[in-house]
GROMACS .gro file of C-alpha atoms in nm:
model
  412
    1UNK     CA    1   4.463  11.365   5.956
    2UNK     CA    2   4.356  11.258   6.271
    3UNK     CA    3   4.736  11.230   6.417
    4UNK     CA    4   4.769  11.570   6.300
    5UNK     CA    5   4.430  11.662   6.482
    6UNK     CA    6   4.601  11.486   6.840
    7UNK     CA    7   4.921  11.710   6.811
    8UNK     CA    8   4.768  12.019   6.764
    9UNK     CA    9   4.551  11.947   7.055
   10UNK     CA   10   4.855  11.850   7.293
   11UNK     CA   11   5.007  12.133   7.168
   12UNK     CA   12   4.675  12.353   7.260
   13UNK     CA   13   4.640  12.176   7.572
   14UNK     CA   14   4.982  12.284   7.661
   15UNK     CA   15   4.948  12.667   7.581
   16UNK     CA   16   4.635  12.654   7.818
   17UNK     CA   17   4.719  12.489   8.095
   18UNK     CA   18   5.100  12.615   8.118
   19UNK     CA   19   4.986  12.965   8.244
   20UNK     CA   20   4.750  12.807   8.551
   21UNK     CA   21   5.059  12.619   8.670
   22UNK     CA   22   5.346  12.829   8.587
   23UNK     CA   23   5.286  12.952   8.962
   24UNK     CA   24   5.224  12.594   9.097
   25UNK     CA   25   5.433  12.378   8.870
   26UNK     CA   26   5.676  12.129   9.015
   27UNK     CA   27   5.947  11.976   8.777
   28UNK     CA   28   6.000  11.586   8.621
   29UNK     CA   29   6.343  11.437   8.720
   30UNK     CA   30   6.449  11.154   8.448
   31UNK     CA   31   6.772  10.997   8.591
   32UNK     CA   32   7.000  10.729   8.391
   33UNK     CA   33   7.326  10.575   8.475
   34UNK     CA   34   7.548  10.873   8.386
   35UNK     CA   35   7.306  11.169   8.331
   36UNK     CA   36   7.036  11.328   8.492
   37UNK     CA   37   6.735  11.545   8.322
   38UNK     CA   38   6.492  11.779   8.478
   39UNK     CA   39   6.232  12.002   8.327
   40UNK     CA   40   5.892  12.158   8.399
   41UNK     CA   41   5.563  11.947   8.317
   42UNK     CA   42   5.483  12.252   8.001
   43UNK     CA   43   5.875  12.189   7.854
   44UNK     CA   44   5.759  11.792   7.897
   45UNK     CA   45   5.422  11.834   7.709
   46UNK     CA   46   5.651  12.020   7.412
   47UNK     CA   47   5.891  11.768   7.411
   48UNK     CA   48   5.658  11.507   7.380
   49UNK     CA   49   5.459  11.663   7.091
   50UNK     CA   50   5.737  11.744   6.892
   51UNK     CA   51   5.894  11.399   6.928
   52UNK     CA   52   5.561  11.269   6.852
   53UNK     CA   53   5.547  11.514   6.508
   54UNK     CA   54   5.897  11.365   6.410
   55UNK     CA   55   5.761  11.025   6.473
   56UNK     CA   56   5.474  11.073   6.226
   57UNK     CA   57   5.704  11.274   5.940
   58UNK     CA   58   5.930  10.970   5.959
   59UNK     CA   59   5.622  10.733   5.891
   60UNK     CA   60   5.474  10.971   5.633
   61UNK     CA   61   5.795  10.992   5.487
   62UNK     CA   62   5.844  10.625   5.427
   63UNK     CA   63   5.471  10.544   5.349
   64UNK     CA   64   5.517  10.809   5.053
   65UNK     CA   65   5.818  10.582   4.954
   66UNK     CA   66   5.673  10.272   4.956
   67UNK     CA   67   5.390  10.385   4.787
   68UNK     CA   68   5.573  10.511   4.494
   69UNK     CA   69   5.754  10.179   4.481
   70UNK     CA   70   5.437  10.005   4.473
   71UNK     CA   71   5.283  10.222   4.226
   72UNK     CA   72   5.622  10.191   3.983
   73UNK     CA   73   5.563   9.815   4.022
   74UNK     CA   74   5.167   9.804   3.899
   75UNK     CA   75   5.301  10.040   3.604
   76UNK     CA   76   5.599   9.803   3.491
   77UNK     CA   77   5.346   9.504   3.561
   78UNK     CA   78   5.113   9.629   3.422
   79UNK     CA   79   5.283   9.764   3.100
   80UNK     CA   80   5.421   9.413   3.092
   81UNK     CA   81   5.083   9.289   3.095
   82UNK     CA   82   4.975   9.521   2.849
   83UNK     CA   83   5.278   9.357   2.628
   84UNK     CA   84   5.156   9.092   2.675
   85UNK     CA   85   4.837   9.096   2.560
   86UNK     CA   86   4.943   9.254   2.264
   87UNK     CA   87   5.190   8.950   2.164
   88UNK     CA   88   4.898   8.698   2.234
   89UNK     CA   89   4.673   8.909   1.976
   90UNK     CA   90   5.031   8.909   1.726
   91UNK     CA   91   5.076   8.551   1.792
   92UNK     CA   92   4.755   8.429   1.709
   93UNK     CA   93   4.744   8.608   1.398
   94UNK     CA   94   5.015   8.455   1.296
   95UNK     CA   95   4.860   8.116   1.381
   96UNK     CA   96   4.582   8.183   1.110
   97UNK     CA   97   4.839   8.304   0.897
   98UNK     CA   98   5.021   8.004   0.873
   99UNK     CA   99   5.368   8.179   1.045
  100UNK     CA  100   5.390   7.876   1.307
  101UNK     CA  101   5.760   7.989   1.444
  102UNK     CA  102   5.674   8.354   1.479
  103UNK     CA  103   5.369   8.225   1.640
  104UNK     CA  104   5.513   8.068   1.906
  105UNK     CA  105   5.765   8.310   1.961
  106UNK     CA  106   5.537   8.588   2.043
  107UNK     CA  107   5.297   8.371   2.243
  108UNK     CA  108   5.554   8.235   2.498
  109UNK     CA  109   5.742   8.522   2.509
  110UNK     CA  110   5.515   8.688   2.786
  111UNK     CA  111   5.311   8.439   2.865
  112UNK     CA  112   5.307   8.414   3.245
  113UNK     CA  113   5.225   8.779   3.196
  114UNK     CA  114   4.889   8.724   3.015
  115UNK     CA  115   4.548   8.719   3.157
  116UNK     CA  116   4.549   8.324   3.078
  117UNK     CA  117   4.873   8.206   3.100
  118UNK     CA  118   4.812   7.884   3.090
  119UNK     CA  119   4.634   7.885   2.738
  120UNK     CA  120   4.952   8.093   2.630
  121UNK     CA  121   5.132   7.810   2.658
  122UNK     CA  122   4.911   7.552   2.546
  123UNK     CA  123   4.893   7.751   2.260
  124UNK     CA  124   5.280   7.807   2.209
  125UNK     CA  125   5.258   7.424   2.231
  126UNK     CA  126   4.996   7.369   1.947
  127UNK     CA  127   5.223   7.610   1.706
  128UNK     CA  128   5.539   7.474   1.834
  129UNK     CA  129   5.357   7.075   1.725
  130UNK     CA  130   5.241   7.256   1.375
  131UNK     CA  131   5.641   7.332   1.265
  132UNK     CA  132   5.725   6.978   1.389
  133UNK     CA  133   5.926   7.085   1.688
  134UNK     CA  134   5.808   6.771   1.938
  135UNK     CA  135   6.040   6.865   2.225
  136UNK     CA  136   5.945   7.282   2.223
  137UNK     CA  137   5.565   7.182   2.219
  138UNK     CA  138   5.626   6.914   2.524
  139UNK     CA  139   5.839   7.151   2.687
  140UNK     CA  140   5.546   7.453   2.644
  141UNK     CA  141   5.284   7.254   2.744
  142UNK     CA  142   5.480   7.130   3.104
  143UNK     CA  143   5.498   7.472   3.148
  144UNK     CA  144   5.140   7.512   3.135
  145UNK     CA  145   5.118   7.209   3.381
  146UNK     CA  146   5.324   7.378   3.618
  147UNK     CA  147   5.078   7.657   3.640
  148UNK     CA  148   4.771   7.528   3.578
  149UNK     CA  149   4.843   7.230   3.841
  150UNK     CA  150   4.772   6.867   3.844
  151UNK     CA  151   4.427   6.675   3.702
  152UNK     CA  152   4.374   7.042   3.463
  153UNK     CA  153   4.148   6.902   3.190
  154UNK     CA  154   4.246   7.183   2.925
  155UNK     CA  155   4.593   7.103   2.958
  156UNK     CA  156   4.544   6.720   2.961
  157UNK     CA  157   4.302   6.761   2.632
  158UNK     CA  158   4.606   6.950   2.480
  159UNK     CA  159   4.841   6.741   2.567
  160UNK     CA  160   4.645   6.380   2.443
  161UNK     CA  161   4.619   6.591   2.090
  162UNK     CA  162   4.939   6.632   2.087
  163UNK     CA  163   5.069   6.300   2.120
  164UNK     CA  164   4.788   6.191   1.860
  165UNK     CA  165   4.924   6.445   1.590
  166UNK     CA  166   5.263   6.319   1.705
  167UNK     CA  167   5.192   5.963   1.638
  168UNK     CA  168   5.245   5.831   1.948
  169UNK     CA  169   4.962   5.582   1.995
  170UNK     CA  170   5.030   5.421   2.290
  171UNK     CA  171   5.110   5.715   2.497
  172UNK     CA  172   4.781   5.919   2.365
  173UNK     CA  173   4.606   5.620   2.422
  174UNK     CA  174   4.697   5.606   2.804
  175UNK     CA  175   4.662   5.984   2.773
  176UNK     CA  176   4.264   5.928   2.657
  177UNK     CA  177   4.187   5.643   2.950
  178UNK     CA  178   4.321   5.917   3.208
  179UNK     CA  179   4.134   6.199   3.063
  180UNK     CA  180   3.827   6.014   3.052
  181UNK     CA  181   3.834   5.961   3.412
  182UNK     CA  182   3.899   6.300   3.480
  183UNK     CA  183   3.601   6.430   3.272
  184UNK     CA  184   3.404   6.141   3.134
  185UNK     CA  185   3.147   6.400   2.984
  186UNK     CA  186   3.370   6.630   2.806
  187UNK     CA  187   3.254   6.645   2.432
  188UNK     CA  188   3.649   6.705   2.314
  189UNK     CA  189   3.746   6.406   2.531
  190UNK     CA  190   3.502   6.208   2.357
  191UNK     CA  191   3.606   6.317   2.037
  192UNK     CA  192   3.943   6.218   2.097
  193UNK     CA  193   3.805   5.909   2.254
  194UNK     CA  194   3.690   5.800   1.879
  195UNK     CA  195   4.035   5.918   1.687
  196UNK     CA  196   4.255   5.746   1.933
  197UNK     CA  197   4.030   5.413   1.972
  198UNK     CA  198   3.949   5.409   1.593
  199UNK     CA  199   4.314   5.439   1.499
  200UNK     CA  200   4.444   5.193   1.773
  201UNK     CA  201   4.157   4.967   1.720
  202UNK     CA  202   4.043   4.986   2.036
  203UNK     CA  203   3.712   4.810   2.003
  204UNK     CA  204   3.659   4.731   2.346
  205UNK     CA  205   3.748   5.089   2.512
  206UNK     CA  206   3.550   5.250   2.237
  207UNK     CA  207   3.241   5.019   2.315
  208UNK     CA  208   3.232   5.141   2.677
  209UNK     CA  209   3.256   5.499   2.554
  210UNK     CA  210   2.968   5.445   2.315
  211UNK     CA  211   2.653   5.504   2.548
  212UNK     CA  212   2.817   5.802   2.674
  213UNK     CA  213   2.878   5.895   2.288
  214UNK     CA  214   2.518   5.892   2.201
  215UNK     CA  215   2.419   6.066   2.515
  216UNK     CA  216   2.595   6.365   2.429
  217UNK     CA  217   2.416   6.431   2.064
  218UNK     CA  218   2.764   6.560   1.844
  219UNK     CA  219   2.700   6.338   1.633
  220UNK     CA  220   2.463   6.306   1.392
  221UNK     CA  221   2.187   5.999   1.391
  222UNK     CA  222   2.421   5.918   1.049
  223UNK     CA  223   2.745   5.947   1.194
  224UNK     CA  224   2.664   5.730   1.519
  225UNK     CA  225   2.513   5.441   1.282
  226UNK     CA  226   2.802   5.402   1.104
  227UNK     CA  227   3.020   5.441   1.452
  228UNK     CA  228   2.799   5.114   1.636
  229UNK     CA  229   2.866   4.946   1.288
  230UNK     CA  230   3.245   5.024   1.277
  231UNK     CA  231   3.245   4.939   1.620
  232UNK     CA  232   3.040   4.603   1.628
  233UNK     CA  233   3.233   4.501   1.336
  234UNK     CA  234   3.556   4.572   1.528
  235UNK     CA  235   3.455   4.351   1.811
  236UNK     CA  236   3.360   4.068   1.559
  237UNK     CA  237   3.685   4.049   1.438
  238UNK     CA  238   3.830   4.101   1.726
  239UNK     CA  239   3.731   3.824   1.925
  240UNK     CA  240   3.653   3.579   1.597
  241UNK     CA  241   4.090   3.636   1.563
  242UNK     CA  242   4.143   3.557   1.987
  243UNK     CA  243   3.896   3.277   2.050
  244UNK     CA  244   3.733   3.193   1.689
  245UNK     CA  245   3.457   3.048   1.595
  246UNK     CA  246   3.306   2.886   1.944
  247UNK     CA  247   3.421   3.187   2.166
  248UNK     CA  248   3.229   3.427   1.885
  249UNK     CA  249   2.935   3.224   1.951
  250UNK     CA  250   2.964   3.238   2.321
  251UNK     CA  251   3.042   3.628   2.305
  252UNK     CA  252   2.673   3.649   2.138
  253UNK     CA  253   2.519   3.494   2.393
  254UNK     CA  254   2.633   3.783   2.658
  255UNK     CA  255   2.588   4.013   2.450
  256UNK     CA  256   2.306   4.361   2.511
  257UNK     CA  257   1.939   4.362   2.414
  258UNK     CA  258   2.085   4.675   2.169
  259UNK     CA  259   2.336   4.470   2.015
  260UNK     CA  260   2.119   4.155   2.027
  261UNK     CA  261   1.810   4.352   1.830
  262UNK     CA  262   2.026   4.479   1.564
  263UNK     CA  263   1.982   4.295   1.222
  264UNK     CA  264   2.337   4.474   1.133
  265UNK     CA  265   2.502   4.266   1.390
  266UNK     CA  266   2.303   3.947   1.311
  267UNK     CA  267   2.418   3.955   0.996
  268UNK     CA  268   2.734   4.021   1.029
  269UNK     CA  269   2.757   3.741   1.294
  270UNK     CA  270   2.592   3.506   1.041
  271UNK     CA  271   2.869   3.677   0.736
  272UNK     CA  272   3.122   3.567   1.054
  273UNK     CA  273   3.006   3.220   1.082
  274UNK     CA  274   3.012   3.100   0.729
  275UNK     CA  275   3.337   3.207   0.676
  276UNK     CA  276   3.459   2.993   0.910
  277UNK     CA  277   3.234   2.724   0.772
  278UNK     CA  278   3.008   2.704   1.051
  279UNK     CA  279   2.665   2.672   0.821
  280UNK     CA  280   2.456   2.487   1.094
  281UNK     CA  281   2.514   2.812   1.390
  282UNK     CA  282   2.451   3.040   1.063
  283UNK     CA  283   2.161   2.851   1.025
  284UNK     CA  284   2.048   2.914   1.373
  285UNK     CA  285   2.081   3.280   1.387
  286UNK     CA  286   1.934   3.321   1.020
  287UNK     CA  287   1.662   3.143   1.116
  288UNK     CA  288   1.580   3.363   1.454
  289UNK     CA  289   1.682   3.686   1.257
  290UNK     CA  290   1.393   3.606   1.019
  291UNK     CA  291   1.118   3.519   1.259
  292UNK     CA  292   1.187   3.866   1.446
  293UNK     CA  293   1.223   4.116   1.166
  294UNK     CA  294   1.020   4.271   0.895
  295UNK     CA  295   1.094   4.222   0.484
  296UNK     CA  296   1.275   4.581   0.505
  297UNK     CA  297   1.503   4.523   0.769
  298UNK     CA  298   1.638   4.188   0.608
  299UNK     CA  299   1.804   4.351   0.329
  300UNK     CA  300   2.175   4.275   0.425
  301UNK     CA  301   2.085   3.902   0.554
  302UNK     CA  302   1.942   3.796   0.215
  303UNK     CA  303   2.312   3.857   0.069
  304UNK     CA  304   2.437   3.616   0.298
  305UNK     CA  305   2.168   3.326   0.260
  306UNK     CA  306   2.310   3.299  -0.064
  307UNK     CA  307   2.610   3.157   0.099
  308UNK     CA  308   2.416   2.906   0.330
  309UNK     CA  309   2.421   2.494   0.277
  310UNK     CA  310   2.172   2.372   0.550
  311UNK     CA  311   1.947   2.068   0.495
  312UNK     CA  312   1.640   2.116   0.190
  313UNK     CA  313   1.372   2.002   0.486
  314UNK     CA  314   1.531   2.279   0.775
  315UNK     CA  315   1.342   2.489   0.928
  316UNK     CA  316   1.467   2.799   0.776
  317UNK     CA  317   1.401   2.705   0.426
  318UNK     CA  318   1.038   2.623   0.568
  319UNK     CA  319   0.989   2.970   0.669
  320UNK     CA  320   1.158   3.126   0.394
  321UNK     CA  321   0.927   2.974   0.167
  322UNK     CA  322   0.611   3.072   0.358
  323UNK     CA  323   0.747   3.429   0.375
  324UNK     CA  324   0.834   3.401   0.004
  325UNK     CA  325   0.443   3.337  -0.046
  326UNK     CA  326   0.346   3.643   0.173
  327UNK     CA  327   0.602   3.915   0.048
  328UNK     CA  328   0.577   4.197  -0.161
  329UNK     CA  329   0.670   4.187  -0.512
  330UNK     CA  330   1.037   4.341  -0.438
  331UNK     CA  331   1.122   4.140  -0.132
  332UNK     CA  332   0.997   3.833  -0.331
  333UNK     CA  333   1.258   3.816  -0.563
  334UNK     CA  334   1.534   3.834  -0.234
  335UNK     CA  335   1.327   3.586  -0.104
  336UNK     CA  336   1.349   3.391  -0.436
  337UNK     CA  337   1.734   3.474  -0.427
  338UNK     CA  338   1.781   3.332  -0.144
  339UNK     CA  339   1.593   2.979  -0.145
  340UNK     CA  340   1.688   2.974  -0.501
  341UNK     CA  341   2.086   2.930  -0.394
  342UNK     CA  342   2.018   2.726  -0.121
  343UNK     CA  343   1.852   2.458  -0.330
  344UNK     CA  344   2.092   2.469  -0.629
  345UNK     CA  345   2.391   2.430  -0.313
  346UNK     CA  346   2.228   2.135  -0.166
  347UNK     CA  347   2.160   2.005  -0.518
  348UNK     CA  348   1.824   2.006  -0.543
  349UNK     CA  349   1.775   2.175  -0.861
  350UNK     CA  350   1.421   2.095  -0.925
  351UNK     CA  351   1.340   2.349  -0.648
  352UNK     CA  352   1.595   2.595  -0.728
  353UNK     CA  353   1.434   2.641  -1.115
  354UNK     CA  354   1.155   2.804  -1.005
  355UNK     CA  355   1.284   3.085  -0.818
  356UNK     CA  356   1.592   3.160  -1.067
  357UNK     CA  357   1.335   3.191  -1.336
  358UNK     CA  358   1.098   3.486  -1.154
  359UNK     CA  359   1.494   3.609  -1.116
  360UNK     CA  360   1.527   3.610  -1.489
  361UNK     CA  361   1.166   3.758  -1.539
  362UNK     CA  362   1.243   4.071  -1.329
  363UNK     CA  363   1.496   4.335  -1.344
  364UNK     CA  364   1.640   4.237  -0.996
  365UNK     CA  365   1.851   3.952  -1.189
  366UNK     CA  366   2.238   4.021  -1.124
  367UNK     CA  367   2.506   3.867  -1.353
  368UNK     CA  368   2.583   3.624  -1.081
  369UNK     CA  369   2.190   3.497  -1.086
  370UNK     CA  370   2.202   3.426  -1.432
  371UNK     CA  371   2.525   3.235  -1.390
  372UNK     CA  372   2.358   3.017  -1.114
  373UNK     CA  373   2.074   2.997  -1.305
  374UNK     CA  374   2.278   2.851  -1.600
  375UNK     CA  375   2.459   2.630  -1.373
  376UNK     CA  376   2.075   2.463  -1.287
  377UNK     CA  377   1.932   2.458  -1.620
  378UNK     CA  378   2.295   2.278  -1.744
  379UNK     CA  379   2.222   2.013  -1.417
  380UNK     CA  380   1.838   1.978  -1.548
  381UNK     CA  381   1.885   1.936  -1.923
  382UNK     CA  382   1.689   2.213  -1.981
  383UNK     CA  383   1.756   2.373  -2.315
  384UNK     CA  384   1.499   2.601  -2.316
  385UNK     CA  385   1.635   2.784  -1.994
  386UNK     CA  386   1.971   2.761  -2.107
  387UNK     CA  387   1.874   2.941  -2.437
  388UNK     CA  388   1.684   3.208  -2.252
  389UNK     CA  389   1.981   3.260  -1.991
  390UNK     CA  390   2.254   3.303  -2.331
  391UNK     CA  391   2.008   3.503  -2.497
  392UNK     CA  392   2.003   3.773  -2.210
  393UNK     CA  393   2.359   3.773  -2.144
  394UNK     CA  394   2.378   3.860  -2.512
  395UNK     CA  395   2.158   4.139  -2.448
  396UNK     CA  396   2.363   4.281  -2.213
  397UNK     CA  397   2.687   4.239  -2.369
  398UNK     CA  398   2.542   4.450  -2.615
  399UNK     CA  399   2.351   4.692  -2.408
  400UNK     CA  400   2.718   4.753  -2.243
  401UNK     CA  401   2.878   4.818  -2.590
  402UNK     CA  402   2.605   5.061  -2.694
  403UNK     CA  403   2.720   5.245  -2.366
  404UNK     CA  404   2.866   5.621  -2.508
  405UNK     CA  405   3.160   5.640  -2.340
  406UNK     CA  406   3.320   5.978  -2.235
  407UNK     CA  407   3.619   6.091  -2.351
  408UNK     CA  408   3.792   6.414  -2.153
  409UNK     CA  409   3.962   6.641  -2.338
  410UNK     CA  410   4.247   6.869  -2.160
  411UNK     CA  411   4.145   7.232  -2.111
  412UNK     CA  412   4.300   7.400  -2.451
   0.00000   0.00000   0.00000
């Protein structure tokens, strides 16, 4: 508009001042090598405004045309991208639908198209991993790497599930170290974190992981009791099979104040110990494990007393005793349990009576109790005991037969 504007005032400025100097106007001499031009000043203001108009049709001209090339290539992309997005819609229906190939066909077939190409193809991957096509899911999801650039945590989550479906352990192991240096909070990285170090038995990776774990609250209070079990039970084993019973020992004494306070761990440090015959450390941590903790919280330990041969005068049995005295009618008979095996190990069966008979009295007696309870009355002589034991295992032989059993009868 405003070129338009200039030549129509040149032009005007032209018509008005040729007239004033048509009497007075002197001529412009252009000379070149071979040719020479001459004209008045008006014929030079003409000639300029017209070459000037030809200048600007020639831009206008090819403006229009470039113009209409870029507007045919925003309708082709976008009616690609329109495509598309259609195909991603397709393709993911298919997903849910089972239709893995067709899947994959229709998400990768535009992908780089898309609004997110990069989850195209890290979906393309996931289908192309659910036919069991390895090297069309790998190939999909460097494709999506090649976009999405290096250290890209969606792409490196997809790609460590991938090698975990694929069973490639080792690899999706490495895979889970990396990725939990790139994004140490991630909740799916942690996830995978658990799968992968579970599955590998990766005690020690998934112990440093296990703060972090709890931090994050996706699990439940459950689920995270059983995963510090799992895991201090792992790490048991673990270094009881590389350095056994002495390096175990050691290992406890570095170990945290959360580990150290857990009567889980105690015990199954103490379960540990006297399987590799080690009664006197067994002894040891027993004996602390009992001064520390409350009747309740001992309910696993009292299992493994029954396994313990320490000395009739040790310390343990002392306290044992005294808590024996103090306890509640239910914990009395595990503390009667336990002194009761103890004393019939270390032979001292006088001592051991006692306790098996409150067993026999109560309904916490278990068919191994009676059997170490026959075992001491046959070492005493005592017939009476003996006849009482026989008589109940009698009872329940024939409390088991009067049992109705259920017999399931096919659907007619």
């Amino acid at each position: 508009m405003l070129r338009v504007l200039f030549l129509m005032l040149l032009v005007l400025a032209g018509l008005i001042l040729g007239p004033y100097i048509a009497g007075n106007q002197g001529y412009v001499r252009i000379e070149t090598a071979s040719r020479v031009y001459e004209m008045s000043i008006v014929m030079l203001v003409v000639l300029f405004a017209v070459s000037m108009a030809i200048v600007y049709g020639l831009e206008w001209i090819v403006a229009r045309f470039c113009r209409l090339s870029r507007d045919s290539y925003q309708w082709f992309g976008n009616r690609k991208r329109r495509a598309a997005q259609k195909q991603t819609l397709e393709g993911l229906m298919k997903m849910t639908e089972g239709d893995y190939s067709k899947a994959e066909k229709l998400i990768s077939k535009n992908a780089r198209h898309s609004d997110e190409p990069v989850l195209n193809f890290i979906k393309a991957a996931e289908a192309a991993q659910q036919r069991g096509d390895d090297l069309a899911a790998n190939k999909h999801l460097i494709e999506a790497a090649k976009l999405a650039g290096p250290n890209n945590v969606a792409v490196e989550l997809a790609r460590t599930r991938l090698l975990l479906q694929q069973g490639k352990l080792p690899a999706a192991r490495s895979a889970v170290d990396s990725l939990l240096v790139l994004a140490p909070h991630n909740i799916d990285a942690l996830r995978l974190a658990i799968d992968i170090y579970q599955k590998s038995k990766a005690y020690k990776a998934l112990d440093n992981v296990l703060e972090e774990i709890g931090k994050r609250s996706f699990l439940s209070a459950e689920e995270y009791e059983r995963l510090e079990q799992q895991v201090d039970d792992g790490l048991l084993d673990e270094v009881m099979a590389d350095e056994g019973q002495e390096g175990l020992l050691n290992w406890w004494e570095n170990q945290s104040s959360r580990r150290r306070r857990s009567v889980y761990v105690r015990t199954a440090l103490v379960k540990r110990l006297l399987d590799s015959e080690d009664h006197q450390s067994a002894t040891d941590i027993a004996l602390e494990t009992v001064k520390k903790f409350q009747d309740e919280q001992l309910q696993g330990l009292f299992n493994e007393l029954t396994r313990l041969q320490t000395d009739e005068n040790s310390k343990l049995l002392k306290v044992l005793a005294k808590r024996y005295t103090q306890a509640e009618t239910h914990y009395s008979d595990d503390y009667a349990r336990a002194l009761g095996y103890i004393y019939a190990r270390e032979g001292v069966f006088d001592k051991a009576k006692p306790y098996f008979v409150q067993l026999l009295e109560h309904q916490e007696c278990t068919p191994n109790d009676r059997i170490m309870a026959l075992y001491v009355a046959e070492q005493l002589n005592d017939s009476a005991l003996i006849g009482t034991i026989r008589t109940q295992n009698l009872k329940e032989v024939k409390m088991e037969a009067k049992e109705p059993s259920v017999l399931l009868l096919p659907n007619s």
